[in-house]
Coordinates of C-alpha atoms and ligand atoms in Angstrom, one line a residue:
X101 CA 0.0 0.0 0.0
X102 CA 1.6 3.0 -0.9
X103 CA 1.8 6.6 1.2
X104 CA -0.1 8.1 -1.6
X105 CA -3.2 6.0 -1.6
X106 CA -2.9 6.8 2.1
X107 CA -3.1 10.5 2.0
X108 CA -5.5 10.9 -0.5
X109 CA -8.4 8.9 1.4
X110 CA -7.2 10.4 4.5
X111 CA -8.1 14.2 3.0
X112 CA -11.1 12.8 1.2
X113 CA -12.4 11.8 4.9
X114 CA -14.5 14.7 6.2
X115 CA -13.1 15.2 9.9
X116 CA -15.9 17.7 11.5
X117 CA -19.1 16.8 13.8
X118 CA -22.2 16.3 11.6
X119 CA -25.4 17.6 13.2
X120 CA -28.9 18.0 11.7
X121 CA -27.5 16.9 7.9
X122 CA -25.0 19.8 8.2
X123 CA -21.0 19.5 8.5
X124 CA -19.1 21.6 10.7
X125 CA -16.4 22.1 13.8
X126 CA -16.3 23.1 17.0
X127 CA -17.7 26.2 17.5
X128 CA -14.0 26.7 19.4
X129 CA -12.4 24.8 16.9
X130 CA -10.9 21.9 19.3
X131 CA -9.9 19.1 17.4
X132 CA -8.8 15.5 18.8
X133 CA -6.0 13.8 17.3
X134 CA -6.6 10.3 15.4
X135 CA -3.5 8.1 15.8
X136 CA -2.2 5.3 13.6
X137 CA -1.5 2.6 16.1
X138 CA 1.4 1.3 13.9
X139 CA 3.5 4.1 14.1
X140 CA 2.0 6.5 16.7
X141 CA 2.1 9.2 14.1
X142 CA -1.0 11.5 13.8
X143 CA -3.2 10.6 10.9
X144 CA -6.0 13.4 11.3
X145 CA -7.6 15.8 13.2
X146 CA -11.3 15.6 14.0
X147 CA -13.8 18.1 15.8
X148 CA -13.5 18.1 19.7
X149 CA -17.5 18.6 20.1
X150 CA -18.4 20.8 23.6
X151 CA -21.2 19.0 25.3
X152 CA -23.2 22.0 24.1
X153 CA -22.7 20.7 20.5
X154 CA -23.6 17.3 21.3
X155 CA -26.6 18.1 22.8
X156 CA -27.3 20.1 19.6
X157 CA -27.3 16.8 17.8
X158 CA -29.6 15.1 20.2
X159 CA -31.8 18.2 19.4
X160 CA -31.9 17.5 15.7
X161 CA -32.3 13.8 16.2
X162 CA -35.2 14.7 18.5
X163 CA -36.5 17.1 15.6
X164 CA -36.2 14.1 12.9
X165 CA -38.1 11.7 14.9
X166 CA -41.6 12.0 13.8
X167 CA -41.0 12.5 10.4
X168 CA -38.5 9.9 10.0
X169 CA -40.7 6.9 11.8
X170 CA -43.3 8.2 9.5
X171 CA -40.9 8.0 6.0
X172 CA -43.2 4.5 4.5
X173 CA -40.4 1.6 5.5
X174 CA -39.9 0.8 1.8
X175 CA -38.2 4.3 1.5
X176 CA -36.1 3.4 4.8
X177 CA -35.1 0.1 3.8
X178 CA -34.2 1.6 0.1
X179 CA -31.7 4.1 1.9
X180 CA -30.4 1.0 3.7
X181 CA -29.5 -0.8 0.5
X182 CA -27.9 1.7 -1.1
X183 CA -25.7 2.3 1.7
X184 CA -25.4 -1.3 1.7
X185 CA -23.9 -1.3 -1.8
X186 CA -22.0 2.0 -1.1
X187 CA -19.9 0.9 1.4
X188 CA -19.2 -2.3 -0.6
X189 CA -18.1 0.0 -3.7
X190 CA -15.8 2.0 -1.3
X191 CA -14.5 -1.2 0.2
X192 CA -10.9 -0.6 -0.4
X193 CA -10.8 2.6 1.1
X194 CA -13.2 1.4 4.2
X195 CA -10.4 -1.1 4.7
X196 CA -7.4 0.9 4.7
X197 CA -9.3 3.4 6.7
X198 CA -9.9 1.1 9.6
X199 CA -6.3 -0.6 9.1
X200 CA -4.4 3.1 9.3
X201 CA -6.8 4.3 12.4
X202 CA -7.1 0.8 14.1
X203 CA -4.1 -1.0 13.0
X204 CA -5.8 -4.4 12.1
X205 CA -4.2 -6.0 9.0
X206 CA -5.8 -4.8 5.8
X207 CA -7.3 -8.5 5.2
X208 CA -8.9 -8.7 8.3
X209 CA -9.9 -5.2 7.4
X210 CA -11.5 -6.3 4.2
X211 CA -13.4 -9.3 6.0
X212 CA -15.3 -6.4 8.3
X213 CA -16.4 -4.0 5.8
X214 CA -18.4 -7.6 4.3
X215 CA -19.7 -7.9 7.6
X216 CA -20.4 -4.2 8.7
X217 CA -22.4 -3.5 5.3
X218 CA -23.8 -6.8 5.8
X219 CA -25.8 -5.1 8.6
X220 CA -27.2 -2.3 6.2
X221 CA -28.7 -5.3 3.8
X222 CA -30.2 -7.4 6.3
X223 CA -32.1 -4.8 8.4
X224 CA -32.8 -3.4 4.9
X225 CA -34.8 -6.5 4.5
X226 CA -36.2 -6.4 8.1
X227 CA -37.5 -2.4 7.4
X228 CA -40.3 -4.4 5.7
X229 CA -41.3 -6.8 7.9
X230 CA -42.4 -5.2 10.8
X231 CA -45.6 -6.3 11.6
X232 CA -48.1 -6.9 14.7
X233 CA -50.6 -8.9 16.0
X234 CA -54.2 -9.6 16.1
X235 CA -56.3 -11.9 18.4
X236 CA -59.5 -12.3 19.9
X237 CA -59.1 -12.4 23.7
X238 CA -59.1 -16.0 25.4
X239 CA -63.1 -14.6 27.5
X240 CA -64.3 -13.8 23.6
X241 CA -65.9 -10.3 22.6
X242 CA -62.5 -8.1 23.4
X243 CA -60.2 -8.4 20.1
X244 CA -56.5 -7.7 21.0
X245 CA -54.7 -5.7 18.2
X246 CA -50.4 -5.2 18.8
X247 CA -48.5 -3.2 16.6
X248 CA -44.7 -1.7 16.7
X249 CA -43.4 1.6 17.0
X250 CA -40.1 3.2 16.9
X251 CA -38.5 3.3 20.6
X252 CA -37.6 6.9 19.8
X253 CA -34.0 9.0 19.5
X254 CA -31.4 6.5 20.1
X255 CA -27.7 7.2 21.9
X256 CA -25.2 4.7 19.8
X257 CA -21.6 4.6 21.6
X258 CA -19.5 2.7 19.6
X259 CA -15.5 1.0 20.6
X260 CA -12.8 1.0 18.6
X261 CA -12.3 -2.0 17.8
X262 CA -14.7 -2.5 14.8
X263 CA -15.0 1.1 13.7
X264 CA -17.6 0.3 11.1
X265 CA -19.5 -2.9 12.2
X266 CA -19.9 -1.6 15.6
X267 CA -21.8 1.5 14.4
X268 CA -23.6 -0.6 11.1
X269 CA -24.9 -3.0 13.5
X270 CA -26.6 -0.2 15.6
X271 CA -27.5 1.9 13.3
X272 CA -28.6 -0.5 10.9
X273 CA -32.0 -1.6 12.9
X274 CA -32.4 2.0 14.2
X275 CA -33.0 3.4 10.8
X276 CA -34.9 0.4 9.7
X277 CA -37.3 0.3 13.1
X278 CA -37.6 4.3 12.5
X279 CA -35.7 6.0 14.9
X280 CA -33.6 8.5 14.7
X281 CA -29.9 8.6 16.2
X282 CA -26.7 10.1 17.9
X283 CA -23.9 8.2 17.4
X284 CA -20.7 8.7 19.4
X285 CA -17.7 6.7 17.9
X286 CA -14.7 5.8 19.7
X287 CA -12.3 8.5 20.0
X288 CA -9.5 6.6 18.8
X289 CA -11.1 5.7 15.8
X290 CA -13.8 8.1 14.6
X291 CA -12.3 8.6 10.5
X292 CA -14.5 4.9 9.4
X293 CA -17.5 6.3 11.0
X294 CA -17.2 9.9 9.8
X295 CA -17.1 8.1 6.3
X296 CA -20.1 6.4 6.9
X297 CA -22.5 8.7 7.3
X298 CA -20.9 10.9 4.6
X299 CA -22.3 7.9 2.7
X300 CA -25.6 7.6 4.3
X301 CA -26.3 11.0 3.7
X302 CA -25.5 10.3 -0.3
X303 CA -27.6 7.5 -0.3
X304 CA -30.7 9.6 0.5
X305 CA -30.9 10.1 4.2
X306 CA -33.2 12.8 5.5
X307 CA -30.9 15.6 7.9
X308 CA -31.2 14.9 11.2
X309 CA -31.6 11.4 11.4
X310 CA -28.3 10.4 11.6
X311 CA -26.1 12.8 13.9
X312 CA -22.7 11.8 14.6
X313 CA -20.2 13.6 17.5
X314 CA -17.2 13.1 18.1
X315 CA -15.5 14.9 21.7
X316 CA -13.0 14.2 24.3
X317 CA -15.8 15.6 26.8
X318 CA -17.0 12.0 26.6
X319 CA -18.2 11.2 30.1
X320 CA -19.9 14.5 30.7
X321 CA -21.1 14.8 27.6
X322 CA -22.8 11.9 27.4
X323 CA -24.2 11.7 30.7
X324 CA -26.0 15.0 29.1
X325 CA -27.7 13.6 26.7
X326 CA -28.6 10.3 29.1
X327 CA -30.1 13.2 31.2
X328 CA -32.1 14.7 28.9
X329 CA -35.9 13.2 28.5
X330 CA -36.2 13.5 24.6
X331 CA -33.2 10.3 24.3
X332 CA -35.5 7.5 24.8
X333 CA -32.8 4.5 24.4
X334 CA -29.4 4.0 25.0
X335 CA -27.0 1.2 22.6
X336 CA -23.7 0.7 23.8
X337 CA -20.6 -1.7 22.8
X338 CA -17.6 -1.7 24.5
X339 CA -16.2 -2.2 28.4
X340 CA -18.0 -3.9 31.5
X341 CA -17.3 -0.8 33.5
X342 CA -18.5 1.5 31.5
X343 CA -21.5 0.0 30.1
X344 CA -22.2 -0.7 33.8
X345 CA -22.7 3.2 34.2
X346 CA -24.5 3.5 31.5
X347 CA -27.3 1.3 33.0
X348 CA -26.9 3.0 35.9
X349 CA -27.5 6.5 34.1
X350 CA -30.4 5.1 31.9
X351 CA -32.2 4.7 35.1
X352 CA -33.0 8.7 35.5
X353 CA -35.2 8.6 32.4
X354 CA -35.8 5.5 32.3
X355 CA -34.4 4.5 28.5
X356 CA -34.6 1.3 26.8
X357 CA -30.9 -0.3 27.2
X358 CA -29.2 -2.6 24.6
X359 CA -25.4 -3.3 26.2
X360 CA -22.7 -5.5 24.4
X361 CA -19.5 -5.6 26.7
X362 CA -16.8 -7.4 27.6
X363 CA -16.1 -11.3 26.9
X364 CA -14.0 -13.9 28.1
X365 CA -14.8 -16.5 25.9
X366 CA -13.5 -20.5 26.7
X367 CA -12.6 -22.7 23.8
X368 CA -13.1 -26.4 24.8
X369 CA -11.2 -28.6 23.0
X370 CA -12.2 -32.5 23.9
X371 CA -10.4 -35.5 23.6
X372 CA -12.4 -36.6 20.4
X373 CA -12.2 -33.4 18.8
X374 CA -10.6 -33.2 15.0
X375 CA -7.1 -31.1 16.1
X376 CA -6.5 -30.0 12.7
X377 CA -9.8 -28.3 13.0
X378 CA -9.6 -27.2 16.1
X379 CA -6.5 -25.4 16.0
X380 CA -7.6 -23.8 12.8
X381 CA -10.4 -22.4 14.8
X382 CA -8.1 -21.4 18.1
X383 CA -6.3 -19.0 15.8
X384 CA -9.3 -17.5 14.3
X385 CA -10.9 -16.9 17.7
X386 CA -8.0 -15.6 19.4
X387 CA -5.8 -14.0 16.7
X388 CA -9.0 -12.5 14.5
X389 CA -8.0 -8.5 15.1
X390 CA -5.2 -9.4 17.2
X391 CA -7.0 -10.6 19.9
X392 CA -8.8 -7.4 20.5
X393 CA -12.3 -8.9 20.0
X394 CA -15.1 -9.3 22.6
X395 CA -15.4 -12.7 21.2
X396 CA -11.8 -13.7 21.5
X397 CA -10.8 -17.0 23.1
X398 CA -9.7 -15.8 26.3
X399 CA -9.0 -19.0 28.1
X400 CA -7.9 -22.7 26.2
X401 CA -9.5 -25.5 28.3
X402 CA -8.0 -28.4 26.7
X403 CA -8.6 -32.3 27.5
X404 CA -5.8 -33.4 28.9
X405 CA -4.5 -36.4 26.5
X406 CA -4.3 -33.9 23.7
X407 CA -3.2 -30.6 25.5
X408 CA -0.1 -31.2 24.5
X409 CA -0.5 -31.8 21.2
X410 CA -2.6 -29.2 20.9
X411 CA -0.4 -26.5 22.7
X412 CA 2.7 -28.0 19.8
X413 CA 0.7 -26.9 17.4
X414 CA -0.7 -23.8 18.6
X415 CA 2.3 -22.6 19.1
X416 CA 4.0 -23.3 15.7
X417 CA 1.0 -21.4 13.9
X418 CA 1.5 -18.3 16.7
X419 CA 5.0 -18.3 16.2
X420 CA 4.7 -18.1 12.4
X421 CA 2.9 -14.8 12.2
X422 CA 4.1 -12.0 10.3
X423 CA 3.9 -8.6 12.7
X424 CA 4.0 -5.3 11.3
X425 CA 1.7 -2.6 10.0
X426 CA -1.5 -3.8 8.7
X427 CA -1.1 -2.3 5.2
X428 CA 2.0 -4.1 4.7
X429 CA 2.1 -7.2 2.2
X430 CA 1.4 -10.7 4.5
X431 CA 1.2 -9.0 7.5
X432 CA -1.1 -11.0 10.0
X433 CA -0.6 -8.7 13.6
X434 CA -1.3 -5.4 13.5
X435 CA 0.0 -3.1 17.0
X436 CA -2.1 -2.9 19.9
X437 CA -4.9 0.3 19.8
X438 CA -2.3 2.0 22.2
X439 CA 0.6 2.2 24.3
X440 CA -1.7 1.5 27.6
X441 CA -3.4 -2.1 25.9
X442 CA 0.2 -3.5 25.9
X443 CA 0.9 -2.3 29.1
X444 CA -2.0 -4.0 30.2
X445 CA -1.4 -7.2 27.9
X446 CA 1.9 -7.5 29.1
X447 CA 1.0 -7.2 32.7
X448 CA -1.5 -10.1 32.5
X449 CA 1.3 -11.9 30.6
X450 CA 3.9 -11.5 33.5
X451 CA 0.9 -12.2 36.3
X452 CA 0.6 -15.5 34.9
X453 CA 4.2 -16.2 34.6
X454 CA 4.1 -15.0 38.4
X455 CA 1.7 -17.5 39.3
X456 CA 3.4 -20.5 37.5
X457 CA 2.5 -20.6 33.9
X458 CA 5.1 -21.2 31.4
X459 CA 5.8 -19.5 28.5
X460 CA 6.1 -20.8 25.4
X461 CA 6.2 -18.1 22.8
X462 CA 6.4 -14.4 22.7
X463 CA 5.6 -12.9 26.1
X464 CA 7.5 -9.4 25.7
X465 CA 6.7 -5.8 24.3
X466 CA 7.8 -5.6 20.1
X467 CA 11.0 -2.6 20.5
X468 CA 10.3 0.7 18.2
X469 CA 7.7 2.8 17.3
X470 CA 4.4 1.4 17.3
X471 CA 2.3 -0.7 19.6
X472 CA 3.4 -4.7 18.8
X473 CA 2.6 -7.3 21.3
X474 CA 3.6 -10.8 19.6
X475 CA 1.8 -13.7 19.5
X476 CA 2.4 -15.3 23.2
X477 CA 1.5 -18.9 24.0
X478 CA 1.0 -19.8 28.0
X479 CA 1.4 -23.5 29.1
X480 CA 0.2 -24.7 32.6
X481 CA -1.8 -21.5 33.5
X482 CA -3.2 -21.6 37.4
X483 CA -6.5 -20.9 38.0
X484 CA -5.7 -18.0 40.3
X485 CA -4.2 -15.7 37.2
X486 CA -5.4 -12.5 36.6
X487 CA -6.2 -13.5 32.5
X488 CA -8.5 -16.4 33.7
X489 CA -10.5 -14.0 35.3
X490 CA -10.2 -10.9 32.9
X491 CA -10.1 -10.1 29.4
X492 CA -7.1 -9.9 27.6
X493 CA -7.8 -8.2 24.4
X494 CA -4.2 -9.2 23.0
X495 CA -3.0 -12.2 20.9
X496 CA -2.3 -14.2 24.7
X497 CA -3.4 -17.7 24.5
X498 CA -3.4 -19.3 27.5
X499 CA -3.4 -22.9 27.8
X500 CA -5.4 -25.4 30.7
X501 CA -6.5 -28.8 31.1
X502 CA -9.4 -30.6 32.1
X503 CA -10.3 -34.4 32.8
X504 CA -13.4 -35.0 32.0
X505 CA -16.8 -33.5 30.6
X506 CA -18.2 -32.4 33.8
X507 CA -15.0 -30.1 35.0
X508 CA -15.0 -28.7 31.6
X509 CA -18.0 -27.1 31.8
X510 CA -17.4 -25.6 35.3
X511 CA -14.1 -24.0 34.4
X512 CA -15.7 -22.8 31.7
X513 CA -18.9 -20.9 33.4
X514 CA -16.3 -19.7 35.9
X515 CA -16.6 -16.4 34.9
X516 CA -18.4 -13.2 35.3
X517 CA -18.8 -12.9 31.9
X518 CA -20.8 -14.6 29.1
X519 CA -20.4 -13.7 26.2
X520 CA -19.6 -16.8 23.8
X521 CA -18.0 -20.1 24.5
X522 CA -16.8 -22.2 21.6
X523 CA -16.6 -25.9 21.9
X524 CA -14.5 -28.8 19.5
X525 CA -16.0 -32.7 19.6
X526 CA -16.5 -34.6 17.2
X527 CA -19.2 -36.6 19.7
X528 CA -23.0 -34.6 18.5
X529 CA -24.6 -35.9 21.3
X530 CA -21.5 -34.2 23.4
X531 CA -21.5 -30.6 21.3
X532 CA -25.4 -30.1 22.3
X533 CA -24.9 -31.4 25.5
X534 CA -22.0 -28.9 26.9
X535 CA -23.9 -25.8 24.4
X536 CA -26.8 -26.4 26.5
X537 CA -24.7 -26.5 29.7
X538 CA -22.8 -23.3 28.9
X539 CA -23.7 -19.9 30.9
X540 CA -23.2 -17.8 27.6
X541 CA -25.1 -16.3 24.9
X542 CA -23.8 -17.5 21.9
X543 CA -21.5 -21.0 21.6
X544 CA -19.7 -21.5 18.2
X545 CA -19.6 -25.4 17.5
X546 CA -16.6 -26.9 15.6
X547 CA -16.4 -22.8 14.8
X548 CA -14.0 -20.3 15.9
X549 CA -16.1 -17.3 14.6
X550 CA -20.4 -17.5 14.9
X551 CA -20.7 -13.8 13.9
X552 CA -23.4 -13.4 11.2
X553 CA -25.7 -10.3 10.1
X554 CA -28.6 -12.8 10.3
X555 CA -27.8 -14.4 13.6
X556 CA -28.2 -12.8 17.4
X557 CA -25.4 -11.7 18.9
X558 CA -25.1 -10.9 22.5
X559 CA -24.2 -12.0 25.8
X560 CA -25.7 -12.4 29.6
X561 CA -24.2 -12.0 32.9
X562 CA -21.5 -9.4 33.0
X563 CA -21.4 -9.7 29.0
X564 CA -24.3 -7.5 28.4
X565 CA -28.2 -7.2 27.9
X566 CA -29.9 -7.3 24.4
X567 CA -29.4 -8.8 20.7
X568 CA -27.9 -7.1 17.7
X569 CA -28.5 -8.9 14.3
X570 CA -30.7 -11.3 13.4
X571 CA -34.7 -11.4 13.6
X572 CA -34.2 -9.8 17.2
X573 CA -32.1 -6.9 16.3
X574 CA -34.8 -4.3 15.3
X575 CA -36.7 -5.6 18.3
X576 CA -34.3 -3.7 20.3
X577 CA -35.2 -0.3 18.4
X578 CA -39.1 -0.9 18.6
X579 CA -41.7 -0.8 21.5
X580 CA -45.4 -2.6 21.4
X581 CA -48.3 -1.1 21.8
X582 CA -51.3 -3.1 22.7
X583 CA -54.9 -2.1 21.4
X584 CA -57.4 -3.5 23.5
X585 CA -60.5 -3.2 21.1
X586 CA -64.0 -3.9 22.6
X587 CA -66.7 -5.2 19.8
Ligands
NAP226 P1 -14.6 1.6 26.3 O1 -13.4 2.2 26.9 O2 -15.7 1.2 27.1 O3 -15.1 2.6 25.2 C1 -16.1 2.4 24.3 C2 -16.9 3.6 24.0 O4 -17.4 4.2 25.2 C3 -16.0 4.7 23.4 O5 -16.8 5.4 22.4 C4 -15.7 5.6 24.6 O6 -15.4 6.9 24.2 C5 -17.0 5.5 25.3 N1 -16.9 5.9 26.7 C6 -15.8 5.9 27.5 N2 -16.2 6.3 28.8 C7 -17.5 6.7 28.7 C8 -18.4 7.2 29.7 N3 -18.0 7.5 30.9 N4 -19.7 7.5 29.3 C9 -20.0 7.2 28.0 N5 -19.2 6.7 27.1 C10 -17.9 6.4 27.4 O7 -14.2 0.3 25.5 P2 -13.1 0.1 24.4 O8 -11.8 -0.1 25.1 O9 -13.2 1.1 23.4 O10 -13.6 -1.3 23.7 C11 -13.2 -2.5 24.1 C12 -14.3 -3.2 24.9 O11 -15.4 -3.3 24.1 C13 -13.9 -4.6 25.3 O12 -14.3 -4.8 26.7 C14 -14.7 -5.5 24.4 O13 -15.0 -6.7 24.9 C15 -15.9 -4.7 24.2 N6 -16.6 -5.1 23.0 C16 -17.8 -5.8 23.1 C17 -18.5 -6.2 22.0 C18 -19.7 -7.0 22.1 O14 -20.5 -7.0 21.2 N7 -20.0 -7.6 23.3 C19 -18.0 -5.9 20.7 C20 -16.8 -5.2 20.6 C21 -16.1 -4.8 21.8 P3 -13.9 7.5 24.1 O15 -13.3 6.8 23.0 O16 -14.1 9.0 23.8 O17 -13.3 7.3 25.4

């Protein structure tokens, strides 16, 4: 990829807040600076919104509502598809975009701007299908009519870590459900979502229905607009913690909550399972955007007659990675978001090491600019390490056994979290049995990645509340209203 590709998409990417269908920066012209993670360098400057300015856009979103859940869905899900097949024209430059502001490798890249637009297409089909009920009540005479409504002006706060199918999968049902939006991208990595809506608004979207911020005064200023009674419903992806406050906020007015957070997925390997396959799917789940996934493998429970085995091999594929900067020819890890992830990666790493586990590859910060963590393999990890309990985000695979069926499943609902658990066996019987028996919301079987436009995706227990994708993700963006109709 060469510097020039680079700097043309970058100044072709607008960089201001966009409010009520209208471009423009801060009214004190603050900007924040957007970072490639590869070299630390500063890529672009984007608007540094006051909390004034963001509750500006919550007033245009507010101002868009009734018209917009009154635009006839075909019209919605028509805007939809075209954005659907705009972002899949502009794939290449989607793709660098989210590989020079996030640092995952330009392949990888590719694979999520399928996905993200995926999310435009499908709730493009769903815009259509909204539908209610009818029903005569059980005592006769009383019919009982249900129909579906848009929940209202949505807050979308989306991570870094999928710049675009983070915000696609959120805004995707809002528009098609009818409601209108302010979306707050990650700091870190606003440029894929500033592009978006550049395209939405190309592809026919009415002013005000889409507002996007972005601002460093992210705690106050959202807590603003969670404050104010015109928001109705809050969507939110990224950390326990904060989503945690979130809820906690929602509760003064009450909003409808949809909350994706953290994960710390097990990967169950059993004796029976077919290695070949289940390796192959160990380094999709852990090493998909260098580990920095929700859904990542966080902790290997592997039986113990083929741990070894296993581990051998795990550790040959880790070891074989290319590092470097995403754009780069072959490259397979990308750096770390930031200088403070491989702090924290490396201080899980050494914790373990601490407590016993033995390293078998990688294990120290990459030297030079950027932020490189390599590909680190943990034998013999004790149960009382910090990364059992919390989530890595980092390619760290660490490695324990079990001894039979029964201890695998404990270990593995020994977390707070549950956000997906994937399980190897080539035993049917087995796979359903230990699905079932899993405390998570999603289980990929004989799969190291479930994600799917057309599936649900979400989590329980400290993993988060609500669906995205799939026949229940525009549920989350619509309320029911009952008709009790006496004849
Ligand atoms: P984060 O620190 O929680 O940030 C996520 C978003 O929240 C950013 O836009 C951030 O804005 C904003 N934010 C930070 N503090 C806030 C506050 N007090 N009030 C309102 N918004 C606030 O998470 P992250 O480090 O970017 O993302 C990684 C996490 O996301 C991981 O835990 C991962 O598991 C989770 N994740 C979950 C899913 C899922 O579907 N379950 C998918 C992807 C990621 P600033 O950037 O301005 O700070």
């Amino acid at each position: 990829m060469n510097a020039h590709a680079e700097t043309t998409l970058l100044e072709q990417v607008p960089t201001g807040l966009f409010i009520g269908g209208q471009w423009r920066q801060a009214a004190d012209g603050a900007l924040i600076d957007v970072e490639d993670p590869a070299t630390g360098e500063v890529l672009a400057q984007v608007a540094d919104a006051s909390v004034a300015e963001c509750v500006e856009a919550l007033d245009a979103a507010a101002a868009a509502q009734a018209s917009w859940a009154a635009t006839d869905p075909r019209e919605r899900s028509e805007i939809l598809r075209r954005a659907f097949e705009a972002i899949t024209a502009r794939a290449d430059d989607f793709a660098l975009l989210m590989t020079l502001e996030m640092g995952k490798p330009l392949a990888e890249a590719k694979g999520e701007v399928t996905y993200g637009a995926e999310f435009f297409r499908w709730f493009a089909e769903e815009a259509v299908r909204i539908s209610g009920q009818y029903s005569v009540a059980p005592t006769g005479g009383t019919r009982l009519i249900t129909t579906k409504h848009p929940v209202g002006p949505t807050l979308m706060i989306t991570p870094w870590n999928f710049p675009l199918a983070m915000g696609t999968r959120k805004i995707g049902p809002a528009l098609a459900a009818g409601c209108t939006c302010v979306v707050k991208p990650a700091s870190q990595t606003p440029l894929t979502m500033l592009l978006l809506v550049q395209i939405l608004t190309e592809c026919g979207l009415p002013d005000g229905v889409v507002n996007v911020v972005t601002t460093s005064h992210t705690g106050e200023a959202m807590g603003t607009l969670m404050a104010d009674s015109r928001l109705r419903k809050v969507t939110f992806t990224g950390s326990t913690p904060v989503g945690q406050k979130l809820i906690e906020q929602s509760a003064q007015q009450v909003l409808k909550v949809s909350m994706e957070l953290g994960g710390n997925a097990p990967f169950l390997v059993f004796e029976d399972a077919d290695l070949d396959e289940a390796v192959e799917g160990a380094m999709l789940a852990k090493m998909r955007n260098i580990g920095e996934a929700c859904t990542a493998a966080n902790r290997f429970i592997v039986h113990e007659s083929v741990a070894e085995e296993f581990s051998e091999r795990l550790v040959e594929r880790m070891t074989a990675m290319k590092i470097g900067r995403g754009t780069e020819e072959g490259v397979t890890v990308g750096p770390l978001i930031d200088a403070k992830a491989v702090d924290g990666v490396h201080g899980l790493v050494q914790d373990a090491i601490d407590k016993g586990a033995t390293l078998r590859c990688g294990g120290e910060p990459m030297p030079g600019a950027g932020h490189f963590y390599p590909p680190t393999v943990l034998l013999d990890v004790p149960a009382e390490a910090e990364l059992v309990a919390e989530e890595i985000f980092g390619p760290v695979a660490p490695i324990r056994t079990f001894a039979d069926e029964a201890q695998a499943i404990e270990m593995a609902n020994a977390s707070r979290f549950g956000l997906i658990g994937y399980v190897f066996t080539r035993d049917v019987s087995r796979a359903i049995r230990v699905a079932e028996a899993l405390e998570f919301g999603m289980v990929g079987l004989n799969a190291g990645v479930v994600s799917n436009p057309a599936a649900p995706f979400g989590g329980v227990k400290h993993s988060g509340l609500g669906r995205e994708g799939g026949a229940e993700g525009i549920e989350e963006y619509l309320e029911t209203k009952y008709i009790g109709l006496k004849l």
